[in-house]
Coordinates of C-alpha atoms in Angstrom, one line a residue:
M1 CA -67.2 -153.2 185.4
N2 CA -67.7 -149.8 187.0
L3 CA -69.2 -147.1 184.8
T4 CA -70.2 -143.5 185.0
V5 CA -72.8 -142.1 182.6
I6 CA -73.1 -138.3 182.5
G7 CA -76.5 -137.2 181.4
T8 CA -79.8 -138.9 182.3
G9 CA -81.8 -137.9 179.2
Y10 CA -83.1 -140.4 176.8
V11 CA -79.7 -141.8 175.7
G12 CA -78.0 -141.6 179.1
L13 CA -80.8 -143.2 181.1
V14 CA -81.2 -146.1 178.7
T15 CA -77.5 -146.6 178.5
G16 CA -77.0 -146.7 182.2
A17 CA -80.0 -148.9 182.9
C18 CA -79.1 -151.5 180.2
F19 CA -75.4 -151.7 181.3
A20 CA -76.6 -152.2 184.9
E21 CA -79.0 -154.9 183.7
M22 CA -75.9 -156.8 182.4
G23 CA -74.3 -156.8 185.8
N24 CA -72.2 -153.7 185.7
D25 CA -72.1 -151.1 188.5
V26 CA -73.4 -147.8 187.0
T27 CA -73.6 -144.4 188.4
C28 CA -75.6 -141.8 186.4
V29 CA -74.8 -138.2 186.9
D30 CA -77.0 -135.2 186.2
T31 CA -77.0 -131.5 187.3
D32 CA -80.8 -131.5 187.8
A33 CA -81.1 -132.3 191.5
A34 CA -84.9 -132.7 191.3
K35 CA -84.6 -135.1 188.4
V36 CA -81.9 -137.2 190.1
A37 CA -84.1 -137.4 193.2
R38 CA -87.0 -138.7 191.1
L39 CA -84.8 -141.2 189.3
A40 CA -83.4 -142.5 192.6
A41 CA -87.0 -143.1 193.7
G42 CA -87.6 -145.1 190.5
E43 CA -89.7 -142.4 188.7
I44 CA -89.0 -142.4 185.0
P45 CA -89.4 -139.0 183.2
I46 CA -89.9 -140.4 179.7
H47 CA -92.1 -143.1 178.2
E48 CA -90.0 -145.9 177.0
P49 CA -91.4 -149.5 177.0
G50 CA -89.4 -151.8 179.4
L51 CA -87.2 -149.0 180.9
E52 CA -89.1 -148.5 184.1
S53 CA -88.8 -152.1 185.2
I54 CA -85.1 -152.3 184.4
V55 CA -84.4 -149.1 186.4
A56 CA -86.4 -150.4 189.3
A57 CA -84.8 -153.8 189.3
N58 CA -81.2 -152.4 189.2
L59 CA -81.9 -149.7 191.8
K60 CA -83.1 -152.5 194.1
A61 CA -80.0 -154.6 193.3
G62 CA -77.7 -151.7 194.0
R63 CA -76.1 -151.8 190.5
L64 CA -77.7 -148.5 189.4
R65 CA -77.2 -145.2 191.3
F66 CA -78.0 -141.5 190.6
T67 CA -76.1 -138.5 191.8
T68 CA -75.4 -134.8 191.0
T69 CA -71.8 -135.1 191.9
L70 CA -69.4 -136.1 189.1
P71 CA -66.2 -136.3 191.3
E72 CA -68.0 -138.8 193.6
A73 CA -69.0 -140.9 190.6
M74 CA -65.6 -140.8 189.0
A75 CA -63.9 -142.0 192.2
A76 CA -65.4 -145.4 191.6
S77 CA -64.9 -145.9 187.8
T78 CA -62.5 -145.4 184.9
I79 CA -65.0 -145.5 182.1
Y80 CA -67.1 -142.4 181.5
F81 CA -69.9 -142.1 179.0
I82 CA -70.8 -138.6 177.9
A83 CA -74.5 -138.6 177.1
V84 CA -75.6 -135.0 177.4
G85 CA -77.7 -133.1 174.9
T86 CA -76.4 -131.6 171.7
P87 CA -79.2 -129.3 170.7
P88 CA -79.1 -127.4 167.4
G89 CA -77.6 -123.9 167.6
E90 CA -79.0 -120.9 165.8
N91 CA -77.1 -121.8 162.6
G92 CA -78.3 -125.5 162.7
A93 CA -74.9 -126.9 163.9
A94 CA -74.8 -129.1 167.0
D95 CA -74.2 -127.2 170.1
L96 CA -71.3 -128.9 172.0
Q97 CA -71.3 -126.6 175.0
Y98 CA -72.6 -129.4 177.3
V99 CA -70.3 -132.1 175.9
L100 CA -67.2 -129.8 176.3
A101 CA -68.3 -128.8 179.8
V102 CA -68.4 -132.4 180.9
A103 CA -65.0 -132.9 179.3
R104 CA -63.6 -130.1 181.4
A105 CA -65.1 -131.6 184.5
I106 CA -63.6 -134.9 183.7
G107 CA -60.2 -133.3 183.1
R108 CA -60.3 -131.6 186.5
N109 CA -61.1 -134.9 188.3
L110 CA -59.2 -137.5 186.3
R111 CA -57.0 -139.7 188.6
E112 CA -55.8 -142.6 186.5
Y113 CA -56.0 -144.1 183.0
S114 CA -59.6 -143.8 181.8
V115 CA -61.7 -144.2 178.7
I116 CA -64.0 -141.3 177.9
V117 CA -66.8 -142.4 175.6
D118 CA -68.8 -139.9 173.4
K119 CA -72.3 -141.5 173.4
S120 CA -74.0 -138.2 172.4
T121 CA -74.6 -137.6 168.7
V122 CA -71.7 -135.2 167.8
P123 CA -70.1 -133.8 164.6
V124 CA -67.0 -135.2 163.1
G125 CA -64.0 -133.9 165.1
T126 CA -65.7 -133.8 168.5
A127 CA -63.5 -136.5 170.0
D128 CA -60.5 -134.4 169.0
R129 CA -62.1 -131.4 170.8
V130 CA -62.9 -133.4 173.9
T131 CA -59.3 -134.7 174.0
A132 CA -57.9 -131.2 173.7
V133 CA -60.2 -129.9 176.5
I134 CA -59.2 -132.7 178.9
Q135 CA -55.6 -132.2 178.1
E136 CA -55.9 -128.4 178.8
E137 CA -57.4 -129.2 182.3
L138 CA -54.7 -131.8 183.0
A139 CA -52.0 -129.3 182.0
A140 CA -53.5 -126.7 184.3
R141 CA -53.2 -129.2 187.1
G142 CA -49.7 -130.1 186.1
A143 CA -50.9 -133.7 185.8
A144 CA -49.7 -136.3 183.1
I145 CA -52.5 -138.9 183.2
P146 CA -53.1 -141.0 180.2
F147 CA -56.6 -141.3 178.7
D148 CA -58.4 -142.2 175.5
V149 CA -61.5 -140.7 174.0
V150 CA -63.8 -143.1 172.1
S151 CA -66.7 -142.5 169.8
N152 CA -69.5 -145.0 170.5
P153 CA -72.7 -143.6 168.9
E154 CA -76.1 -144.9 169.9
F155 CA -78.6 -146.3 167.5
L156 CA -81.7 -146.4 169.6
K157 CA -85.2 -146.1 168.2
E158 CA -87.6 -144.3 170.6
G159 CA -90.3 -146.8 171.6
A160 CA -87.8 -149.7 171.2
A161 CA -84.7 -148.4 172.8
V162 CA -84.3 -151.0 175.5
E163 CA -84.6 -153.8 172.9
D164 CA -82.2 -152.0 170.6
F165 CA -79.6 -151.6 173.3
M166 CA -79.9 -155.2 174.6
R167 CA -79.9 -156.8 171.1
P168 CA -78.0 -154.3 168.9
D169 CA -77.7 -154.7 165.1
R170 CA -74.2 -153.4 165.5
I171 CA -71.9 -151.7 168.0
I172 CA -69.7 -149.0 166.5
V173 CA -66.5 -148.2 168.4
G174 CA -64.3 -145.4 167.1
S175 CA -60.8 -145.3 168.5
E176 CA -57.2 -145.5 167.3
S177 CA -56.2 -146.9 170.7
E178 CA -55.9 -150.7 171.1
R179 CA -56.1 -150.3 174.9
A180 CA -59.4 -148.4 174.6
R181 CA -60.7 -150.9 172.1
A182 CA -60.0 -153.7 174.5
V183 CA -61.9 -152.0 177.3
L184 CA -65.0 -151.5 175.0
R185 CA -64.7 -155.0 173.7
E186 CA -64.9 -156.4 177.2
L187 CA -67.7 -154.1 178.2
Y188 CA -69.9 -155.0 175.2
A189 CA -69.1 -158.7 175.3
P190 CA -72.4 -159.7 176.9
F191 CA -74.3 -158.0 174.1
T192 CA -72.4 -159.9 171.4
H193 CA -72.4 -163.3 172.9
S194 CA -74.3 -165.0 170.1
H195 CA -72.3 -163.5 167.3
E196 CA -69.8 -160.6 166.8
R197 CA -71.6 -157.3 166.2
T198 CA -68.8 -154.8 167.1
L199 CA -67.3 -152.8 164.3
F200 CA -64.0 -151.0 165.1
M201 CA -63.0 -147.9 163.2
G202 CA -61.4 -144.5 163.7
T203 CA -63.1 -141.9 165.9
R204 CA -64.0 -139.6 163.0
E205 CA -65.4 -142.5 161.0
A206 CA -67.6 -143.5 163.9
E207 CA -68.9 -139.9 164.3
M208 CA -69.7 -139.8 160.6
T209 CA -71.4 -143.2 160.7
K210 CA -74.0 -142.0 163.1
Y211 CA -74.9 -138.9 161.1
T212 CA -74.9 -140.9 157.9
A213 CA -77.2 -143.6 159.2
N214 CA -79.8 -141.1 160.4
A215 CA -79.5 -139.0 157.2
M216 CA -80.0 -142.2 155.1
L217 CA -83.2 -143.2 156.9
A218 CA -84.5 -139.6 156.6
T219 CA -83.7 -139.7 152.9
R220 CA -85.7 -142.8 152.4
I221 CA -88.7 -141.3 154.2
S222 CA -88.5 -138.0 152.3
F223 CA -88.0 -139.7 148.9
M224 CA -91.1 -141.9 149.5
N225 CA -93.1 -138.9 150.6
E226 CA -92.2 -137.1 147.4
I227 CA -93.3 -140.1 145.3
A228 CA -96.6 -140.2 147.3
N229 CA -97.2 -136.6 146.5
L230 CA -96.6 -137.2 142.8
C231 CA -98.9 -140.3 143.0
D232 CA -101.6 -137.9 144.3
R233 CA -101.4 -135.9 141.1
L234 CA -101.3 -138.9 138.8
G235 CA -104.1 -140.8 140.3
V236 CA -101.8 -143.6 141.3
D237 CA -102.1 -145.6 144.6
V238 CA -98.7 -145.3 146.3
E239 CA -99.5 -148.3 148.5
S240 CA -99.2 -150.6 145.4
V241 CA -96.0 -148.7 144.4
R242 CA -94.6 -149.2 147.9
Q243 CA -95.2 -152.9 147.9
G244 CA -93.8 -153.2 144.4
I245 CA -90.4 -151.5 145.2
G246 CA -90.2 -153.0 148.7
A247 CA -90.3 -156.5 147.2
D248 CA -86.9 -155.7 145.6
S249 CA -84.3 -157.1 147.9
R250 CA -82.0 -154.2 147.1
I251 CA -84.6 -151.8 148.5
G252 CA -86.7 -153.6 151.2
Y253 CA -89.6 -152.3 153.1
A254 CA -88.0 -150.3 155.9
F255 CA -88.6 -146.6 156.0
I256 CA -90.6 -146.4 152.8
Y257 CA -94.0 -145.7 154.3
P258 CA -95.4 -142.3 153.1
G259 CA -96.9 -140.0 155.7
C260 CA -97.1 -136.5 157.1
G261 CA -93.4 -136.2 157.8
Y262 CA -90.8 -137.4 160.3
G263 CA -90.0 -135.7 163.6
G264 CA -88.3 -136.5 166.9
S265 CA -85.0 -135.5 168.5
C266 CA -82.8 -137.2 165.9
F267 CA -83.6 -137.1 162.2
P268 CA -84.5 -133.3 161.9
K269 CA -81.6 -132.2 164.1
D270 CA -79.0 -134.6 162.6
V271 CA -79.8 -133.8 159.0
T272 CA -79.6 -130.1 159.7
A273 CA -76.3 -130.5 161.5
L274 CA -74.8 -132.6 158.7
I275 CA -75.9 -129.8 156.2
R276 CA -74.1 -127.3 158.4
T277 CA -71.0 -129.5 158.6
A278 CA -70.9 -129.7 154.8
E279 CA -71.3 -125.9 154.4
D280 CA -68.6 -125.3 156.9
N281 CA -66.3 -127.4 154.8
G282 CA -67.1 -125.8 151.5
F283 CA -69.4 -128.5 150.2
D284 CA -73.0 -128.0 148.9
P285 CA -75.1 -130.9 150.3
T286 CA -77.8 -130.9 147.6
V287 CA -79.5 -134.1 148.6
L288 CA -79.5 -133.4 152.3
R289 CA -81.1 -130.0 151.6
A290 CA -83.8 -131.6 149.6
V291 CA -84.5 -134.2 152.3
S292 CA -84.9 -131.5 154.9
A293 CA -87.0 -129.3 152.6
R294 CA -89.3 -132.1 151.6
N295 CA -89.9 -133.0 155.3
D296 CA -90.7 -129.4 156.1
S297 CA -93.3 -129.3 153.3
Q298 CA -94.7 -132.7 154.2
K299 CA -95.6 -131.6 157.7
Q300 CA -97.9 -129.0 156.0
L301 CA -99.6 -131.6 153.9
L302 CA -102.5 -132.5 156.2
A303 CA -103.3 -128.8 156.7
E304 CA -103.2 -128.2 153.0
K305 CA -105.6 -131.1 152.4
I306 CA -108.0 -129.8 155.1
R307 CA -108.0 -126.3 153.6
A308 CA -108.6 -127.7 150.1
R309 CA -111.7 -129.6 151.5
F310 CA -113.1 -127.1 154.1
G311 CA -111.7 -123.8 152.9
T312 CA -109.0 -121.5 154.3
K313 CA -111.3 -120.0 157.1
L314 CA -112.1 -122.6 159.7
A315 CA -113.7 -120.5 162.4
G316 CA -116.6 -122.4 163.9
K317 CA -115.3 -125.8 162.8
T318 CA -113.9 -128.5 165.1
F319 CA -111.5 -131.2 164.1
A320 CA -110.5 -134.4 165.8
V321 CA -106.9 -135.4 166.0
W322 CA -105.6 -138.8 166.8
G323 CA -102.0 -138.9 167.8
L324 CA -99.7 -136.2 169.1
A325 CA -96.3 -137.9 169.7
F326 CA -94.0 -137.9 166.7
K327 CA -94.2 -141.7 166.5
P328 CA -95.9 -144.6 168.3
G329 CA -94.2 -145.9 171.5
T330 CA -93.0 -142.6 172.9
D331 CA -94.4 -139.4 174.4
D332 CA -91.9 -137.3 172.6
L333 CA -93.3 -134.2 170.8
R334 CA -90.1 -132.8 169.5
E335 CA -90.4 -131.8 165.9
A336 CA -93.7 -133.7 165.8
P337 CA -95.9 -133.2 162.7
S338 CA -98.9 -132.9 165.0
A339 CA -97.6 -129.5 166.3
V340 CA -97.4 -128.1 162.7
L341 CA -100.9 -129.3 162.0
L342 CA -102.3 -127.9 165.3
Q343 CA -100.7 -124.5 164.6
A344 CA -102.2 -124.3 161.1
L345 CA -105.7 -125.3 162.3
I346 CA -105.8 -123.0 165.3
A347 CA -104.4 -120.1 163.2
A348 CA -107.2 -120.6 160.7
G349 CA -109.8 -120.3 163.6
A350 CA -110.6 -124.0 164.1
R351 CA -111.0 -125.8 167.4
V352 CA -109.2 -129.1 167.9
Q353 CA -110.1 -132.1 170.1
A354 CA -107.1 -134.3 170.4
H355 CA -106.1 -137.7 171.9
D356 CA -102.8 -139.6 172.3
P357 CA -102.4 -142.8 174.4
V358 CA -99.3 -141.6 176.2
A359 CA -98.3 -138.0 175.2
M360 CA -101.1 -136.0 176.8
A361 CA -99.0 -134.9 179.8
A362 CA -96.2 -133.9 177.5
A363 CA -98.6 -132.0 175.2
R364 CA -99.9 -130.0 178.2
R365 CA -96.3 -129.1 179.1
E366 CA -94.9 -128.4 175.7
L367 CA -97.6 -126.9 173.5
P368 CA -98.5 -123.2 173.8
A369 CA -100.5 -122.5 176.9
D370 CA -102.8 -120.0 175.2
W371 CA -104.1 -122.9 173.0
F372 CA -105.6 -124.4 176.1
D373 CA -106.6 -121.2 177.8
G374 CA -108.7 -120.2 174.8
Q375 CA -110.2 -123.6 174.5
R376 CA -108.9 -123.8 171.0
L377 CA -107.2 -127.1 171.9
T378 CA -108.9 -129.7 174.1
L379 CA -107.2 -132.9 175.1
V380 CA -109.5 -135.8 175.8
D381 CA -108.9 -139.1 177.5
D382 CA -110.9 -141.3 175.1
P383 CA -110.2 -141.2 171.3
Y384 CA -113.9 -141.4 170.5
A385 CA -114.6 -138.4 172.7
A386 CA -112.4 -136.4 170.4
L387 CA -114.8 -137.1 167.5
A388 CA -118.0 -135.5 169.0
G389 CA -119.2 -132.7 166.8
A390 CA -116.0 -132.8 164.7
E391 CA -116.0 -132.1 160.9
A392 CA -113.4 -134.8 160.3
L393 CA -111.0 -137.2 161.9
I394 CA -107.3 -136.6 161.3
L395 CA -104.9 -139.5 162.0
V396 CA -101.4 -138.2 162.7
T397 CA -99.7 -140.9 164.7
E398 CA -100.2 -144.6 163.9
W399 CA -100.7 -145.9 167.4
K400 CA -102.0 -149.5 167.5
P401 CA -105.3 -148.6 169.2
Y402 CA -106.1 -146.4 166.1
R403 CA -105.4 -149.1 163.6
H404 CA -108.6 -151.0 163.7
P405 CA -111.2 -148.6 165.2
D406 CA -115.0 -148.9 165.3
F407 CA -115.8 -147.1 162.0
A408 CA -119.5 -147.2 162.6
R409 CA -119.0 -145.4 165.9
I410 CA -116.7 -142.9 164.2
K411 CA -119.3 -142.2 161.5
Q412 CA -122.0 -141.7 164.1
L413 CA -119.9 -139.2 166.1
L414 CA -118.5 -137.1 163.3
K415 CA -120.6 -134.3 161.8
Q416 CA -119.4 -135.5 158.4
P417 CA -117.9 -138.9 157.6
V418 CA -114.5 -137.5 156.6
I419 CA -111.1 -139.0 157.5
F420 CA -107.7 -137.5 156.8
D421 CA -105.2 -140.4 157.1
G422 CA -101.7 -139.0 157.7
R423 CA -100.1 -142.4 157.9
N424 CA -102.0 -144.4 155.3
Q425 CA -103.3 -146.8 158.0
Y426 CA -106.8 -147.3 156.5
D427 CA -108.0 -149.0 153.3
P428 CA -109.6 -146.4 151.0
A429 CA -111.8 -149.0 149.4
Q430 CA -113.2 -150.2 152.7
L431 CA -113.9 -146.7 153.9
K432 CA -115.6 -145.8 150.7
H433 CA -117.8 -148.9 151.1
L434 CA -118.6 -147.7 154.7
G435 CA -119.6 -144.3 153.4
F436 CA -116.6 -142.3 154.3
E437 CA -114.8 -139.6 152.4
Y438 CA -111.1 -140.6 152.6
H439 CA -108.0 -138.5 152.1
G440 CA -104.6 -140.3 152.5
V441 CA -101.1 -139.6 151.4
G442 CA -100.8 -140.7 147.8
R443 CA -103.7 -143.1 148.1
R444 CA -106.3 -143.3 145.3
S445 CA -109.6 -142.5 147.1

C-alpha cells in the first residue's frame, strides 16, 4: 500500500519506517528542509534502538522516501497519517495548530477518496475538527470528494518504539466508516498475523482511549511514589511493599516502581491536557490533579534529600549525577527529573558533574547555556569521571551500565561515601555493608 506520513518527529518517523519495513511504500513529509535532507541521507535525529537500521534498509530498498512537498507525496497515495506535534498551550490544552494546518493542506490537495489518520495524540473531538477543516477547503475549491478521518493513536514507549510498533499489544482504530475500517484492517494485517489485535470503536472513543491509557499509567506511578514517601516517614521499606502488592494478579508489577518522578513528551503533557479537557467541560478532575501535583513534587525529592543532608547552601560542593534522559533507552530530556534536580543544585551554588550514555549531546543543546559557561555543569564521557571530588553520587536514570557498578571504585573517588538513589536500583543493606550512606525513595536505610 502507498502511504504518506506527515511529520517526522518521534511518532511519524517510527510509523513511516515500520510501515515501510512491512513492504509498504511510504513517503514522509516535513517542513524542515535540513531535517529532511539528513533523513534522506540516513541520519536519524533521535536515539531509538533499531530505528536507524530500519530506516537505512528501507531507504536502500526504495520503500521509504522523505520530502518537504505534501502535494508531491499525496499524488502517490490515498492514506495520510497526521503525526505532527501537539505541544501544550499556555493553558495546558493540546495545541492543535499543526494538526489543523496539515488538515487544510490535505483539503487543498485531495484528489480522490482518501483516509486521513490522526496518529498524533489529540483531544476528544479532534477528528471532527479535522473533518470540518478539510470540508471547508473542499468547499472553497468547489470539490465534492469523499474522505474519512480515523483516530489511530500510537502506544509507543520511547526506547522500545520499534518493537512496540512491530509487535503491538493492541491497535486502536476509531472510525464510524466501514470503508475506512476496511482500509486500516488491510494496512495492519501483517502486524496481527498471529492473532487479532485490532479494536474498532468510534473516533471519540479512540481519542479518549489514548489519553486514558497514559493517565492510568501516570496514576500508578504517582500513587506508588506517594506510598514510598509515606514509607519514608514510617520506617517501612517500600520495596517489600511493592513486591507484596505486585504479586496480586489484579495489580501486577508494571508501573509501580517508586522514583524521582516521570517525564518525557507524553505523560506530563497528556495528563495536563486531560485535566484541561475536564475543566472545559465543567468537570473537576480531582484524581488527575493529584497525579500531576504528586509528580511535580516528586521531581523535587532528590534535591530535598540533598539539602536535608548537606544544608541549603551548597556553594563549594560538587555532586555527581548519573543519568540525564527522562528514562533509559532514549536521549529525550523533555520534562526530565534530572533538569529539576540540576536547577535546584545549581541555584544553591553547587557544581555538578554529570554523565549519560546517550543524552549528552541533547543536554548540551537543551539545557541552559549559562550552566556550561560558568562551569556549574560539566558533562563527562565516563561515569566514574563524574565522581572525582564529588560529595555524593546521585542516580537519576536507571541505565543498565549504572545498575551493577564498581562500588569500591565509587567509594574511592567520592569525597564522602554517599549515594542518593532516585530509582531504587541499589540494595541498602549491601551498601551499608560496603560502608556507604544510602538515601533511596522509601527505602529503609
